[in-house]
Coordinates of C-alpha atoms in Angstrom, one line a residue:
M1 CA 114.6 99.1 142.8
T2 CA 112.3 97.3 141.1
D3 CA 112.2 93.3 140.7
A4 CA 113.3 93.8 136.7
D5 CA 116.4 95.3 138.1
P6 CA 119.6 93.4 137.7
P7 CA 120.6 91.6 141.8
V8 CA 123.7 92.5 143.3
L9 CA 126.4 90.3 143.6
V10 CA 127.6 89.8 147.1
L11 CA 130.8 87.5 147.5
A12 CA 132.0 86.8 151.4
P13 CA 132.2 83.5 152.1
T14 CA 133.6 83.9 155.6
G15 CA 132.3 86.1 158.0
R16 CA 128.9 87.1 158.1
D17 CA 129.4 89.8 155.9
A18 CA 127.3 88.4 153.2
H19 CA 124.5 87.8 155.1
V20 CA 124.5 91.3 157.1
A21 CA 124.9 92.9 153.4
A22 CA 122.0 90.7 152.0
T23 CA 119.5 91.4 154.8
L24 CA 120.4 95.6 154.8
L25 CA 119.8 95.4 150.8
G26 CA 116.8 93.3 151.1
E27 CA 115.1 95.9 153.6
E28 CA 115.9 98.3 150.5
R29 CA 114.2 95.9 147.7
I30 CA 117.2 95.3 146.4
A31 CA 117.8 91.9 145.1
T32 CA 120.7 90.2 145.5
Q33 CA 122.7 87.2 144.9
T34 CA 125.1 85.1 147.6
C35 CA 127.7 83.4 145.5
G36 CA 129.6 80.8 147.0
D37 CA 133.2 81.8 144.9
L38 CA 134.8 83.6 142.2
T39 CA 133.6 81.1 139.4
D40 CA 130.1 81.5 140.3
V41 CA 130.7 85.6 140.0
V42 CA 132.3 85.6 137.0
A43 CA 129.5 83.3 135.5
S44 CA 127.6 86.1 137.0
L45 CA 128.6 89.1 136.2
D46 CA 126.9 89.6 132.5
M47 CA 123.1 89.3 134.2
A48 CA 124.7 91.3 137.3
A49 CA 123.8 95.5 138.1
C50 CA 127.6 95.6 140.0
A51 CA 129.2 93.0 142.5
I52 CA 130.4 93.2 146.5
L53 CA 133.7 91.4 147.2
T54 CA 135.7 90.7 150.6
E55 CA 139.3 91.2 150.2
E56 CA 140.2 88.3 151.7
A57 CA 137.7 86.3 149.0
L58 CA 139.9 87.8 146.6
F59 CA 143.0 86.9 148.4
S60 CA 142.0 83.0 148.7
S61 CA 140.9 82.7 144.7
N62 CA 142.3 82.5 141.9
R63 CA 141.6 86.2 139.6
Q64 CA 142.8 85.2 136.2
A65 CA 139.3 84.3 135.3
L66 CA 138.2 87.3 136.5
A67 CA 140.6 89.5 135.6
D68 CA 140.2 88.1 131.6
W69 CA 136.8 89.2 131.7
I70 CA 137.0 92.5 132.8
A71 CA 139.2 93.2 130.1
A72 CA 137.4 91.8 127.9
Q73 CA 134.4 94.0 128.4
P74 CA 133.0 96.2 125.6
P75 CA 133.7 100.0 124.8
W76 CA 130.5 101.0 126.7
S77 CA 130.8 98.7 129.6
D78 CA 133.5 99.8 132.9
F79 CA 132.0 97.3 135.0
P80 CA 130.8 98.3 139.2
F81 CA 132.9 96.8 142.5
I82 CA 132.2 97.6 146.1
L83 CA 136.0 95.9 147.8
L84 CA 135.1 95.2 152.0
T85 CA 138.5 96.4 152.9
R86 CA 139.4 95.7 156.9
R87 CA 139.3 98.9 159.4
G88 CA 142.2 100.9 159.4
A89 CA 144.1 98.6 156.8
E90 CA 145.0 100.5 152.7
P91 CA 143.4 99.1 149.9
K92 CA 145.5 96.5 148.0
V93 CA 146.7 98.6 145.0
H94 CA 146.7 95.3 142.8
L95 CA 143.3 94.5 143.9
T96 CA 141.7 98.2 143.1
D97 CA 144.0 98.0 139.6
L98 CA 142.5 94.6 139.1
L99 CA 138.9 96.4 139.9
G100 CA 139.0 99.1 138.2
N101 CA 135.7 100.9 138.4
V102 CA 135.5 100.2 142.1
S103 CA 134.4 101.5 145.5
V104 CA 136.4 100.9 148.9
L105 CA 134.0 100.5 151.9
E106 CA 135.6 99.9 155.4
R107 CA 134.1 97.2 157.7
P108 CA 132.3 97.8 160.3
F109 CA 130.3 100.2 157.4
H110 CA 126.7 101.9 158.1
P111 CA 124.4 100.1 156.4
A112 CA 123.5 103.7 154.7
T113 CA 126.8 103.7 153.4
L114 CA 126.3 100.4 151.6
V115 CA 123.4 101.5 150.5
M116 CA 124.0 104.5 148.5
A117 CA 127.0 102.9 147.1
V118 CA 124.9 100.1 145.7
R119 CA 122.5 102.5 144.3
S120 CA 125.6 104.3 142.8
A121 CA 127.5 101.1 141.2
H122 CA 122.8 100.9 139.8
R123 CA 122.9 104.1 138.5
A124 CA 126.2 103.4 136.6
R125 CA 125.6 99.9 135.6
R126 CA 122.1 101.3 134.2
R127 CA 123.2 104.6 131.8
Q128 CA 126.0 102.1 130.5
L129 CA 123.4 99.6 129.8
E130 CA 121.5 102.6 128.0
A131 CA 124.8 103.4 126.1
R132 CA 124.5 99.9 125.1
A133 CA 121.2 100.0 123.4
Y134 CA 121.9 103.4 122.3
L135 CA 125.6 102.0 120.1
E136 CA 123.3 98.9 118.9
E137 CA 120.5 101.6 117.6
R138 CA 123.0 103.2 115.3
E139 CA 124.7 99.9 114.4
R140 CA 120.7 98.9 113.3
S141 CA 120.7 102.2 111.9
A142 CA 123.6 102.1 109.5
E143 CA 122.7 98.3 108.7
R144 CA 119.3 99.7 107.8
Q145 CA 120.8 102.6 105.6
T146 CA 123.2 100.1 103.9
L147 CA 120.5 97.7 102.8
L148 CA 118.4 100.5 101.6
I149 CA 120.7 101.8 99.6
R150 CA 121.4 99.3 98.0
E151 CA 117.7 98.2 97.7
L152 CA 117.3 101.7 96.4
H153 CA 120.8 100.8 93.5
H154 CA 118.2 97.8 92.4
R155 CA 115.4 99.5 92.2
V156 CA 117.1 101.9 89.5
K157 CA 119.1 99.3 87.9
N158 CA 116.0 97.7 87.1
T159 CA 113.7 100.7 86.1
L160 CA 116.1 101.9 84.0
A161 CA 116.3 98.6 82.1
T162 CA 112.7 98.7 82.3
V163 CA 112.1 102.3 80.8
Q164 CA 114.9 101.7 78.0
A165 CA 113.4 98.3 77.0
L166 CA 109.7 100.8 76.7
L167 CA 111.1 102.9 74.7
G168 CA 112.3 100.6 71.7
A169 CA 109.6 98.6 72.0
S170 CA 107.3 101.3 71.3
S171 CA 109.9 103.3 69.0
R172 CA 109.7 99.4 66.6
S173 CA 106.0 99.5 67.2
A174 CA 104.6 102.8 66.3
T175 CA 104.4 104.5 62.9
S176 CA 104.1 107.9 63.7
V177 CA 105.5 110.3 66.2
E178 CA 102.7 110.9 67.6
A179 CA 102.3 107.1 68.1
F180 CA 105.3 106.4 70.1
Y181 CA 104.3 109.6 72.5
T182 CA 101.0 107.8 73.3
S183 CA 102.4 104.6 73.6
F184 CA 105.4 105.0 75.7
S185 CA 103.7 108.0 77.7
A186 CA 101.0 105.2 78.6
R187 CA 103.5 102.4 79.4
V188 CA 105.6 105.2 81.7
I189 CA 102.6 106.3 83.7
S190 CA 101.7 102.7 84.5
L191 CA 105.5 101.8 85.3
A192 CA 105.4 105.2 87.9
K193 CA 101.8 104.1 89.3
T194 CA 103.3 100.9 90.6
H195 CA 105.9 102.8 91.7
N196 CA 104.1 105.4 94.0
L197 CA 102.3 101.8 95.2
L198 CA 105.7 101.1 96.1
T199 CA 107.0 104.0 97.6
E200 CA 103.7 104.6 99.5
D201 CA 104.4 101.3 101.8
Y202 CA 106.9 101.8 103.9
W203 CA 107.4 97.9 103.4
Q204 CA 108.0 98.7 99.5
Q205 CA 104.9 96.2 98.4
A206 CA 102.1 96.9 96.1
P207 CA 98.7 95.6 96.8
L208 CA 97.5 93.8 93.5
R209 CA 93.6 94.8 94.2
D210 CA 94.6 98.1 94.3
M211 CA 97.7 97.7 91.0
L212 CA 94.5 96.2 89.0
M213 CA 92.4 99.1 90.0
N214 CA 94.7 101.7 89.3
E215 CA 94.4 100.6 85.5
L216 CA 91.3 98.7 84.9
G217 CA 89.4 101.1 87.3
P218 CA 88.3 104.2 84.7
Y219 CA 86.7 101.2 82.5
N220 CA 83.9 100.2 85.3
D221 CA 80.8 101.3 85.3
S222 CA 78.7 103.0 88.1
E223 CA 77.2 99.5 89.6
E224 CA 80.7 98.1 89.1
S225 CA 79.6 95.4 87.9
R226 CA 82.0 95.5 84.5
I227 CA 84.9 94.6 86.2
V228 CA 85.6 91.8 88.3
L229 CA 87.9 91.5 91.4
D230 CA 88.4 87.8 93.2
G231 CA 90.7 87.1 95.5
P232 CA 92.9 87.9 98.5
R233 CA 94.5 90.2 100.0
V234 CA 98.4 89.6 98.3
D235 CA 100.9 92.4 98.6
L236 CA 103.8 92.4 95.5
V237 CA 107.3 93.0 96.5
G238 CA 109.1 95.1 94.1
D239 CA 110.7 92.7 92.3
L240 CA 107.2 90.7 90.8
A241 CA 105.0 94.0 91.4
V242 CA 107.2 96.2 89.0
P243 CA 106.7 93.8 85.8
T244 CA 103.2 92.3 87.0
G245 CA 101.9 96.1 86.8
M246 CA 103.2 96.6 83.4
A247 CA 101.9 93.5 82.2
I248 CA 98.4 94.5 83.4
H249 CA 98.9 97.6 81.7
E250 CA 99.5 95.5 78.4
L251 CA 96.8 93.8 79.0
T252 CA 94.2 96.6 79.9
T253 CA 95.3 98.2 76.8
N254 CA 94.9 94.9 74.7
A255 CA 90.9 95.1 75.9
A256 CA 90.5 98.5 75.5
K257 CA 91.9 98.6 71.5
H258 CA 90.6 95.0 71.1
G259 CA 89.1 92.9 73.9
A260 CA 85.9 93.3 76.2
L261 CA 86.7 96.8 77.2
S262 CA 86.5 97.9 73.5
V263 CA 82.5 97.6 73.8
P264 CA 80.0 98.9 76.3
E265 CA 78.2 95.5 76.9
G266 CA 82.6 93.8 77.5
R267 CA 83.4 91.9 80.9
I268 CA 86.4 91.5 82.3
R269 CA 86.9 89.3 85.7
I270 CA 90.5 89.1 87.1
S271 CA 90.4 85.9 90.2
W272 CA 93.5 85.2 91.9
T273 CA 94.4 82.2 95.3
V274 CA 97.8 82.0 96.7
E275 CA 98.9 77.9 96.7
K276 CA 101.4 77.0 99.4
T277 CA 104.3 74.7 98.0
A278 CA 107.1 73.1 100.5
D279 CA 109.3 75.9 98.6
H280 CA 107.2 78.5 98.7
Q281 CA 104.4 80.7 97.6
V282 CA 102.8 80.9 94.6
L283 CA 100.5 83.7 92.6
C284 CA 97.9 81.8 91.1
L285 CA 96.3 84.6 88.5
D286 CA 93.4 84.1 85.7
W287 CA 92.6 87.1 83.5
I288 CA 88.9 86.1 81.5
E289 CA 87.4 88.5 79.5
R290 CA 83.8 88.1 77.8
G291 CA 81.1 90.0 75.9
G292 CA 83.8 91.6 73.7
P293 CA 84.9 90.9 70.1
P294 CA 85.6 87.2 69.0
T295 CA 89.6 87.1 69.6
E296 CA 91.7 84.8 68.1
P297 CA 95.4 84.0 68.2
P298 CA 97.0 87.3 67.0
T299 CA 99.3 86.9 63.5
R300 CA 102.6 88.6 65.2
K301 CA 103.8 88.9 68.5
G302 CA 103.1 92.1 70.2
F303 CA 105.3 94.4 72.2
G304 CA 102.5 93.1 75.6
S305 CA 103.2 89.5 74.8
T306 CA 106.6 90.0 74.4
L307 CA 106.8 91.6 77.8
L308 CA 104.8 89.7 79.4
Q309 CA 107.1 86.4 78.0
R310 CA 110.2 88.0 78.4
V311 CA 110.0 89.7 81.5
L312 CA 107.7 87.9 84.0
K313 CA 108.7 84.3 82.6
V314 CA 112.5 85.5 82.4
Q315 CA 113.0 87.8 85.1
C316 CA 110.0 86.2 87.9
Q317 CA 110.0 82.6 86.7
A318 CA 106.2 83.2 86.3
E319 CA 104.0 80.1 84.2
L320 CA 102.3 81.7 81.5
A321 CA 99.4 80.6 78.9
F322 CA 96.7 82.7 76.6
D323 CA 94.1 81.1 75.5
Y324 CA 92.9 82.9 72.5
Q325 CA 89.0 81.6 73.0
P326 CA 86.1 83.2 71.1
A327 CA 84.5 84.4 73.8
G328 CA 87.0 86.0 75.0
L329 CA 90.7 86.0 76.1
H330 CA 91.8 84.3 78.6
F331 CA 95.2 84.9 80.4
S332 CA 96.7 82.6 83.0
M333 CA 100.0 83.0 85.3
R334 CA 101.7 80.7 88.0
A335 CA 104.0 83.1 89.7
P336 CA 106.7 82.1 92.7
L337 CA 106.1 85.4 95.2
P338 CA 109.7 86.0 96.3
E339 CA 110.4 86.5 100.2
K340 CA 109.6 89.7 101.7
R341 CA 112.6 92.0 102.7
I342 CA 111.5 92.8 106.2
V343 CA 113.5 96.4 106.8
P344 CA 113.1 96.8 110.8
A345 CA 111.1 100.0 111.6
Y346 CA 113.2 103.1 113.0

């Protein structure tokens, strides 16, 4: 036995039985705990390996609390007892029936007999605790599976709604079948990239920096000075990552068509921080374009700005601002960071 093993309870209030049992087991490095009465035994059963009880101790005690504890054991538990009886006397059936999983030893007993009985009880209790751990793990696995299925349903529903919005907006803004195909395909690919980042991570989070580089990386120069990213590591959960990824795609597309990425000398700097408030954390992001054609407020609202306003503002409770400076677009976003849904690892 080791020091980490739970103790053997000993209830033998008369004679030398308690001292003898504790001494014999102590020589075998088996921890014991001597109890003063049956109430002490019942209070300690949950943290014990087994219990050694004398017949006379049970006779002289109110056994109802012990009977209630034994009856209330969970299905995996069958607590082992060792009942010490007098030589030549038949064990009382009502006592053995009460204890259930009981080994009967006559006194005086051989030291090795007691030690073997206790070791056997220890092994039995250890296997019961292993069964409990196995059942608890199965229950946790079932809970995780239920959580993941619910998350999958939620994610698929949101994704289908996003695709439907992309389809409708792309068809309304397209002037030809080819234009529709090009814009719709690009937006679906951007959505797929964000989902790839989410599914590659066990915790279903996408790094903001990777999302930005997925869209902007192809526009960078060899010195990596055209696209500047400045901010700490921030991992976005799916509810914020998907709309943010779509917004990054729309901003990148707009910059490539009309803004800083439409000319070789154009530059984009994206910086972000995380602010802590009393209730939650807030992602603060600034997208600043410089070196492109002079900008001015659009005459009509396109799909990109509609997406940012409807999805980010409504779904993510984000605060958005567009500043169409002549030097280049300045887009800013403040979005509460949802609490991370932690799924225990298998």
